[in-house]
């Protein structure tokens, strides 16, 4: 039996049948509900099982709900119910899904074995990758020249810093350094060792000591005011090398302690 048409309710024969929107239509009856424009399977739009064209397709509208005190109360009540249900579900499922593993000797052995395997794998990867990621710099003449220049610059800077930090004052001390403490036992007092006189060298510039000075290092010469200094040579800023005629010693002494004569 032929089914009825969705619009005219007359029987629809197979040669003119259109199956759409859960209904059967005649080709002439398959048209827009508003403007009656003929439609096809490629340009129709269905709404509530009725065909429409694009122009007259019903637009979906939204209803705005006023935020009244009653709606606010319902919203708050819904949130409270939701929180209560969540807490109830949480209490029911608390402790489920987790299993406590006892730290038995067997578990300790398994853990130790896993650590050893992990360490072995790490060591194996390290041995494979050892030497990778490093570039060997060829010792070319250019590299040697740059290295030598850097060493010279480093030595110059070190010398400058050493000169700046050298703790030697140019101002003369007020008095010689003396040891006020004497041993109580006279037997512990050692006789002073007199320096062996050295023949004064002949010629050279002559200087006279302006202040007394006690040698602080083994390569320095002690002075008394008025000592005659021979063969004076400048070492660096603030220090000279000379021969004390009175003691017969040769060594370093402060340059601002003597004057030429």
mmCIF file of C-alpha atoms in Angstrom:
data_model
loop_
_atom_site.group_PDB
_atom_site.id
_atom_site.type_symbol
_atom_site.label_atom_id
_atom_site.label_comp_id
_atom_site.label_asym_id
_atom_site.label_seq_id
_atom_site.Cartn_x
_atom_site.Cartn_y
_atom_site.Cartn_z
ATOM 1 C CA UNK A 1 0.000 0.000 0.000
ATOM 2 C CA UNK A 2 1.320 3.476 -0.926
ATOM 3 C CA UNK A 3 1.921 5.825 2.040
ATOM 4 C CA UNK A 4 0.100 9.170 2.263
ATOM 5 C CA UNK A 5 1.807 12.490 1.486
ATOM 6 C CA UNK A 6 2.907 14.551 4.417
ATOM 7 C CA UNK A 7 1.116 17.634 3.083
ATOM 8 C CA UNK A 8 -1.871 16.661 0.880
ATOM 9 C CA UNK A 9 -2.431 13.258 2.537
ATOM 10 C CA UNK A 10 -2.873 11.611 -0.890
ATOM 11 C CA UNK A 11 -1.045 8.378 -1.766
ATOM 12 C CA UNK A 12 2.547 8.793 -2.896
ATOM 13 C CA UNK A 13 3.721 6.512 -5.709
ATOM 14 C CA UNK A 14 7.330 5.242 -5.856
ATOM 15 C CA UNK A 15 8.193 7.262 -8.987
ATOM 16 C CA UNK A 16 7.490 10.619 -7.267
ATOM 17 C CA UNK A 17 8.231 9.696 -3.639
ATOM 18 C CA UNK A 18 10.548 11.831 -1.441
ATOM 19 C CA UNK A 19 11.447 10.316 1.946
ATOM 20 C CA UNK A 20 12.385 13.098 4.385
ATOM 21 C CA UNK A 21 11.646 14.214 7.964
ATOM 22 C CA UNK A 22 10.177 10.772 8.744
ATOM 23 C CA UNK A 23 7.477 11.355 6.118
ATOM 24 C CA UNK A 24 6.773 10.739 2.423
ATOM 25 C CA UNK A 25 6.170 13.681 0.074
ATOM 26 C CA UNK A 26 5.155 14.379 -3.480
ATOM 27 C CA UNK A 27 7.822 16.363 -5.304
ATOM 28 C CA UNK A 28 5.377 19.245 -5.685
ATOM 29 C CA UNK A 29 4.237 19.066 -2.071
ATOM 30 C CA UNK A 30 7.799 19.193 -0.675
ATOM 31 C CA UNK A 31 7.864 23.006 -0.288
ATOM 32 C CA UNK A 32 8.372 25.686 2.381
ATOM 33 C CA UNK A 33 5.635 25.920 4.998
ATOM 34 C CA UNK A 34 5.608 29.722 4.672
ATOM 35 C CA UNK A 35 6.351 30.788 1.091
ATOM 36 C CA UNK A 36 5.561 27.452 -0.636
ATOM 37 C CA UNK A 37 8.902 27.543 -2.489
ATOM 38 C CA UNK A 38 9.793 24.156 -3.960
ATOM 39 C CA UNK A 39 12.572 22.486 -2.001
ATOM 40 C CA UNK A 40 14.975 19.644 -2.597
ATOM 41 C CA UNK A 41 17.049 17.383 -0.421
ATOM 42 C CA UNK A 42 19.998 19.787 -0.679
ATOM 43 C CA UNK A 43 18.398 23.114 0.312
ATOM 44 C CA UNK A 44 15.685 22.348 2.850
ATOM 45 C CA UNK A 45 15.807 22.955 6.618
ATOM 46 C CA UNK A 46 13.679 20.904 8.952
ATOM 47 C CA UNK A 47 11.945 22.169 12.072
ATOM 48 C CA UNK A 48 9.432 20.057 14.024
ATOM 49 C CA UNK A 49 9.313 17.640 11.055
ATOM 50 C CA UNK A 50 8.252 20.371 8.638
ATOM 51 C CA UNK A 51 10.315 21.681 5.691
ATOM 52 C CA UNK A 52 11.379 25.356 5.513
ATOM 53 C CA UNK A 53 13.526 27.445 3.245
ATOM 54 C CA UNK A 54 16.567 29.276 4.562
ATOM 55 C CA UNK A 55 14.739 32.598 4.684
ATOM 56 C CA UNK A 56 11.761 31.393 6.740
ATOM 57 C CA UNK A 57 13.520 28.891 8.979
ATOM 58 C CA UNK A 58 12.339 29.588 12.573
ATOM 59 C CA UNK A 59 15.013 31.264 14.704
ATOM 60 C CA UNK A 60 15.656 29.836 18.148
ATOM 61 C CA UNK A 61 15.124 32.437 20.869
ATOM 62 C CA UNK A 62 16.244 32.394 24.506
ATOM 63 C CA UNK A 63 14.195 33.299 27.532
ATOM 64 C CA UNK A 64 15.784 35.683 30.044
ATOM 65 C CA UNK A 65 15.056 34.701 33.631
ATOM 66 C CA UNK A 66 14.920 37.604 36.081
ATOM 67 C CA UNK A 67 17.305 37.256 39.036
ATOM 68 C CA UNK A 68 14.602 37.604 41.677
ATOM 69 C CA UNK A 69 15.068 36.816 45.388
ATOM 70 C CA UNK A 70 13.187 33.564 44.870
ATOM 71 C CA UNK A 71 15.523 32.526 42.039
ATOM 72 C CA UNK A 72 18.534 33.435 44.168
ATOM 73 C CA UNK A 73 17.198 31.282 46.997
ATOM 74 C CA UNK A 74 16.649 28.352 44.641
ATOM 75 C CA UNK A 75 20.134 28.760 43.213
ATOM 76 C CA UNK A 76 21.684 28.791 46.675
ATOM 77 C CA UNK A 77 19.610 25.771 47.730
ATOM 78 C CA UNK A 78 20.760 23.886 44.625
ATOM 79 C CA UNK A 79 24.421 24.626 45.443
ATOM 80 C CA UNK A 80 23.960 23.426 49.022
ATOM 81 C CA UNK A 81 22.345 20.230 47.811
ATOM 82 C CA UNK A 82 25.176 19.704 45.354
ATOM 83 C CA UNK A 83 27.807 20.169 48.074
ATOM 84 C CA UNK A 84 25.946 17.823 50.391
ATOM 85 C CA UNK A 85 25.784 15.156 47.707
ATOM 86 C CA UNK A 86 29.471 15.601 46.892
ATOM 87 C CA UNK A 87 30.462 15.264 50.532
ATOM 88 C CA UNK A 88 28.271 12.199 50.923
ATOM 89 C CA UNK A 89 29.835 10.544 47.866
ATOM 90 C CA UNK A 90 33.303 11.463 49.112
ATOM 91 C CA UNK A 91 32.673 9.871 52.511
ATOM 92 C CA UNK A 92 31.401 6.722 50.844
ATOM 93 C CA UNK A 93 34.388 6.360 48.528
ATOM 94 C CA UNK A 94 37.031 7.480 51.060
ATOM 95 C CA UNK A 95 39.704 4.837 51.397
ATOM 96 C CA UNK A 96 38.556 2.966 48.309
ATOM 97 C CA UNK A 97 40.817 2.579 45.303
ATOM 98 C CA UNK A 98 44.038 2.653 47.337
ATOM 99 C CA UNK A 99 45.906 -0.361 48.602
ATOM 100 C CA UNK A 100 48.518 -0.152 51.364
ATOM 101 C CA UNK A 101 51.587 -2.227 50.502
ATOM 102 C CA UNK A 102 53.324 -3.707 53.506
ATOM 103 C CA UNK A 103 57.102 -3.160 53.668
ATOM 104 C CA UNK A 104 57.907 -6.854 53.830
ATOM 105 C CA UNK A 105 61.398 -8.339 53.245
ATOM 106 C CA UNK A 106 60.220 -9.463 49.815
ATOM 107 C CA UNK A 107 59.161 -5.921 48.903
ATOM 108 C CA UNK A 108 62.490 -4.562 50.176
ATOM 109 C CA UNK A 109 64.356 -7.087 48.021
ATOM 110 C CA UNK A 110 62.308 -6.122 44.948
ATOM 111 C CA UNK A 111 62.932 -2.430 45.605
ATOM 112 C CA UNK A 112 66.673 -3.011 46.005
ATOM 113 C CA UNK A 113 66.770 -5.020 42.772
ATOM 114 C CA UNK A 114 64.966 -2.220 40.909
ATOM 115 C CA UNK A 115 67.444 0.339 42.249
ATOM 116 C CA UNK A 116 70.369 -1.781 41.104
ATOM 117 C CA UNK A 117 68.855 -2.185 37.629
ATOM 118 C CA UNK A 118 68.235 1.548 37.410
ATOM 119 C CA UNK A 119 71.833 2.260 38.456
ATOM 120 C CA UNK A 120 73.171 -0.222 35.899
ATOM 121 C CA UNK A 121 71.085 1.346 33.107
ATOM 122 C CA UNK A 122 72.239 4.820 34.092
ATOM 123 C CA UNK A 123 75.888 3.730 34.096
ATOM 124 C CA UNK A 124 75.446 2.048 30.710
ATOM 125 C CA UNK A 125 73.941 5.207 29.183
ATOM 126 C CA UNK A 126 76.708 7.291 30.742
ATOM 127 C CA UNK A 127 79.418 5.079 29.202
ATOM 128 C CA UNK A 128 77.713 5.272 25.806
ATOM 129 C CA UNK A 129 77.424 9.067 25.895
ATOM 130 C CA UNK A 130 80.839 9.663 27.470
ATOM 131 C CA UNK A 131 82.892 11.978 25.315
ATOM 132 C CA UNK A 132 79.898 13.231 23.340
ATOM 133 C CA UNK A 133 79.010 16.894 23.398
ATOM 134 C CA UNK A 134 82.598 18.103 23.814
ATOM 135 C CA UNK A 135 84.672 19.744 21.090
ATOM 136 C CA UNK A 136 88.456 19.354 21.024
ATOM 137 C CA UNK A 137 90.240 22.627 20.248
ATOM 138 C CA UNK A 138 93.261 22.188 18.010
ATOM 139 C CA UNK A 139 96.463 23.690 19.423
ATOM 140 C CA UNK A 140 97.183 25.822 16.351
ATOM 141 C CA UNK A 141 99.822 28.594 16.249
ATOM 142 C CA UNK A 142 97.020 31.145 16.472
ATOM 143 C CA UNK A 143 95.673 29.494 19.628
ATOM 144 C CA UNK A 144 99.165 29.391 21.117
ATOM 145 C CA UNK A 145 99.628 33.110 20.404
ATOM 146 C CA UNK A 146 96.284 33.965 22.032
ATOM 147 C CA UNK A 147 97.135 31.836 25.059
ATOM 148 C CA UNK A 148 100.525 33.543 25.447
ATOM 149 C CA UNK A 149 98.923 37.000 25.173
ATOM 150 C CA UNK A 150 96.355 36.131 27.830
ATOM 151 C CA UNK A 151 99.097 34.885 30.156
ATOM 152 C CA UNK A 152 101.052 38.134 29.720
ATOM 153 C CA UNK A 153 97.943 40.231 30.439
ATOM 154 C CA UNK A 154 97.244 38.136 33.521
ATOM 155 C CA UNK A 155 100.814 38.616 34.789
ATOM 156 C CA UNK A 156 100.631 42.392 34.269
ATOM 157 C CA UNK A 157 97.340 42.638 36.161
ATOM 158 C CA UNK A 158 98.722 40.479 38.972
ATOM 159 C CA UNK A 159 101.796 42.730 39.270
ATOM 160 C CA UNK A 160 99.624 45.863 39.372
ATOM 161 C CA UNK A 161 97.388 44.409 42.075
ATOM 162 C CA UNK A 162 100.420 43.311 44.060
ATOM 163 C CA UNK A 163 101.921 46.799 43.959
ATOM 164 C CA UNK A 164 98.633 48.368 45.054
ATOM 165 C CA UNK A 165 98.116 45.965 47.958
ATOM 166 C CA UNK A 166 101.728 45.973 49.180
ATOM 167 C CA UNK A 167 101.597 46.948 52.811
ATOM 168 C CA UNK A 168 104.618 49.213 53.068
ATOM 169 C CA UNK A 169 104.102 52.807 54.169
ATOM 170 C CA UNK A 170 106.233 55.656 52.803
ATOM 171 C CA UNK A 171 105.863 57.728 55.982
ATOM 172 C CA UNK A 172 108.758 57.302 58.477
ATOM 173 C CA UNK A 173 107.885 55.639 61.820
ATOM 174 C CA UNK A 174 108.226 57.808 64.938
ATOM 175 C CA UNK A 175 110.609 55.435 66.720
ATOM 176 C CA UNK A 176 112.405 52.155 66.122
ATOM 177 C CA UNK A 177 110.654 48.949 67.081
ATOM 178 C CA UNK A 178 111.951 47.693 70.406
ATOM 179 C CA UNK A 179 111.244 44.615 72.448
ATOM 180 C CA UNK A 180 110.168 45.829 75.892
ATOM 181 C CA UNK A 181 109.924 42.386 77.396
ATOM 182 C CA UNK A 182 113.213 40.860 78.602
ATOM 183 C CA UNK A 183 113.652 37.318 79.924
ATOM 184 C CA UNK A 184 113.676 37.145 83.700
ATOM 185 C CA UNK A 185 116.519 34.602 83.772
ATOM 186 C CA UNK A 186 119.857 36.194 82.766
ATOM 187 C CA UNK A 187 121.079 32.812 81.519
ATOM 188 C CA UNK A 188 118.415 32.904 78.793
ATOM 189 C CA UNK A 189 119.791 36.152 77.371
ATOM 190 C CA UNK A 190 121.761 35.354 74.211
ATOM 191 C CA UNK A 191 124.686 37.602 73.268
ATOM 192 C CA UNK A 192 124.016 39.746 70.236
ATOM 193 C CA UNK A 193 125.673 38.490 67.083
ATOM 194 C CA UNK A 194 127.691 41.278 65.567
ATOM 195 C CA UNK A 195 127.621 41.351 61.768
ATOM 196 C CA UNK A 196 130.850 40.647 60.072
ATOM 197 C CA UNK A 197 132.238 43.856 58.521
ATOM 198 C CA UNK A 198 132.392 43.889 54.769
ATOM 199 C CA UNK A 199 134.829 46.083 52.897
ATOM 200 C CA UNK A 200 132.937 49.086 51.490
ATOM 201 C CA UNK A 201 132.831 49.193 47.711
ATOM 202 C CA UNK A 202 134.649 51.993 46.025
ATOM 203 C CA UNK A 203 132.863 54.739 44.081
ATOM 204 C CA UNK A 204 129.127 55.161 43.418
ATOM 205 C CA UNK A 205 126.545 57.650 44.786
ATOM 206 C CA UNK A 206 126.581 58.449 48.520
ATOM 207 C CA UNK A 207 123.478 58.856 50.734
ATOM 208 C CA UNK A 208 122.907 59.686 54.388
ATOM 209 C CA UNK A 209 120.184 58.190 56.648
ATOM 210 C CA UNK A 210 117.609 60.745 57.828
ATOM 211 C CA UNK A 211 115.790 58.406 60.252
ATOM 212 C CA UNK A 212 116.479 55.214 62.177
ATOM 213 C CA UNK A 213 114.983 52.023 60.744
ATOM 214 C CA UNK A 214 114.923 48.429 62.005
ATOM 215 C CA UNK A 215 114.952 45.732 59.349
ATOM 216 C CA UNK A 216 111.698 43.754 59.219
ATOM 217 C CA UNK A 217 112.820 41.158 56.655
ATOM 218 C CA UNK A 218 115.995 39.154 56.136
ATOM 219 C CA UNK A 219 116.850 41.045 52.916
ATOM 220 C CA UNK A 220 116.523 44.510 54.546
ATOM 221 C CA UNK A 221 119.211 46.692 56.197
ATOM 222 C CA UNK A 222 118.839 48.444 59.571
ATOM 223 C CA UNK A 223 119.673 52.156 59.781
ATOM 224 C CA UNK A 224 120.603 54.700 62.388
ATOM 225 C CA UNK A 225 120.258 58.410 61.847
ATOM 226 C CA UNK A 226 123.396 59.688 60.120
ATOM 227 C CA UNK A 227 124.555 56.341 58.639
ATOM 228 C CA UNK A 228 126.407 56.596 55.319
ATOM 229 C CA UNK A 229 124.823 54.543 52.507
ATOM 230 C CA UNK A 230 126.879 53.714 49.405
ATOM 231 C CA UNK A 231 126.095 52.299 45.952
ATOM 232 C CA UNK A 232 122.360 53.004 46.119
ATOM 233 C CA UNK A 233 120.238 51.382 43.373
ATOM 234 C CA UNK A 234 116.513 52.023 42.903
ATOM 235 C CA UNK A 235 114.455 48.799 43.150
ATOM 236 C CA UNK A 236 110.881 50.077 42.791
ATOM 237 C CA UNK A 237 108.708 52.906 44.048
ATOM 238 C CA UNK A 238 109.649 53.543 47.696
ATOM 239 C CA UNK A 239 112.532 51.050 48.020
ATOM 240 C CA UNK A 240 116.243 51.058 47.133
ATOM 241 C CA UNK A 241 119.183 48.679 47.448
ATOM 242 C CA UNK A 242 122.343 49.937 49.178
ATOM 243 C CA UNK A 243 125.386 49.299 51.416
ATOM 244 C CA UNK A 244 125.477 50.536 55.053
ATOM 245 C CA UNK A 245 129.060 51.630 55.738
ATOM 246 C CA UNK A 246 128.640 51.485 59.514
ATOM 247 C CA UNK A 247 127.366 47.870 59.735
ATOM 248 C CA UNK A 248 128.861 46.520 56.545
ATOM 249 C CA UNK A 249 125.442 45.109 55.482
ATOM 250 C CA UNK A 250 123.959 45.254 51.997
ATOM 251 C CA UNK A 251 120.215 45.031 51.354
ATOM 252 C CA UNK A 252 116.909 46.841 50.812
ATOM 253 C CA UNK A 253 115.924 49.982 52.690
ATOM 254 C CA UNK A 254 113.123 52.584 52.372
ATOM 255 C CA UNK A 255 113.967 55.343 49.872
ATOM 256 C CA UNK A 256 112.380 58.134 51.937
ATOM 257 C CA UNK A 257 114.689 57.388 54.885
ATOM 258 C CA UNK A 258 117.855 58.575 53.071
ATOM 259 C CA UNK A 259 118.955 61.627 51.091
ATOM 260 C CA UNK A 260 121.854 62.148 48.680
ATOM 261 C CA UNK A 261 124.957 64.017 49.878
#
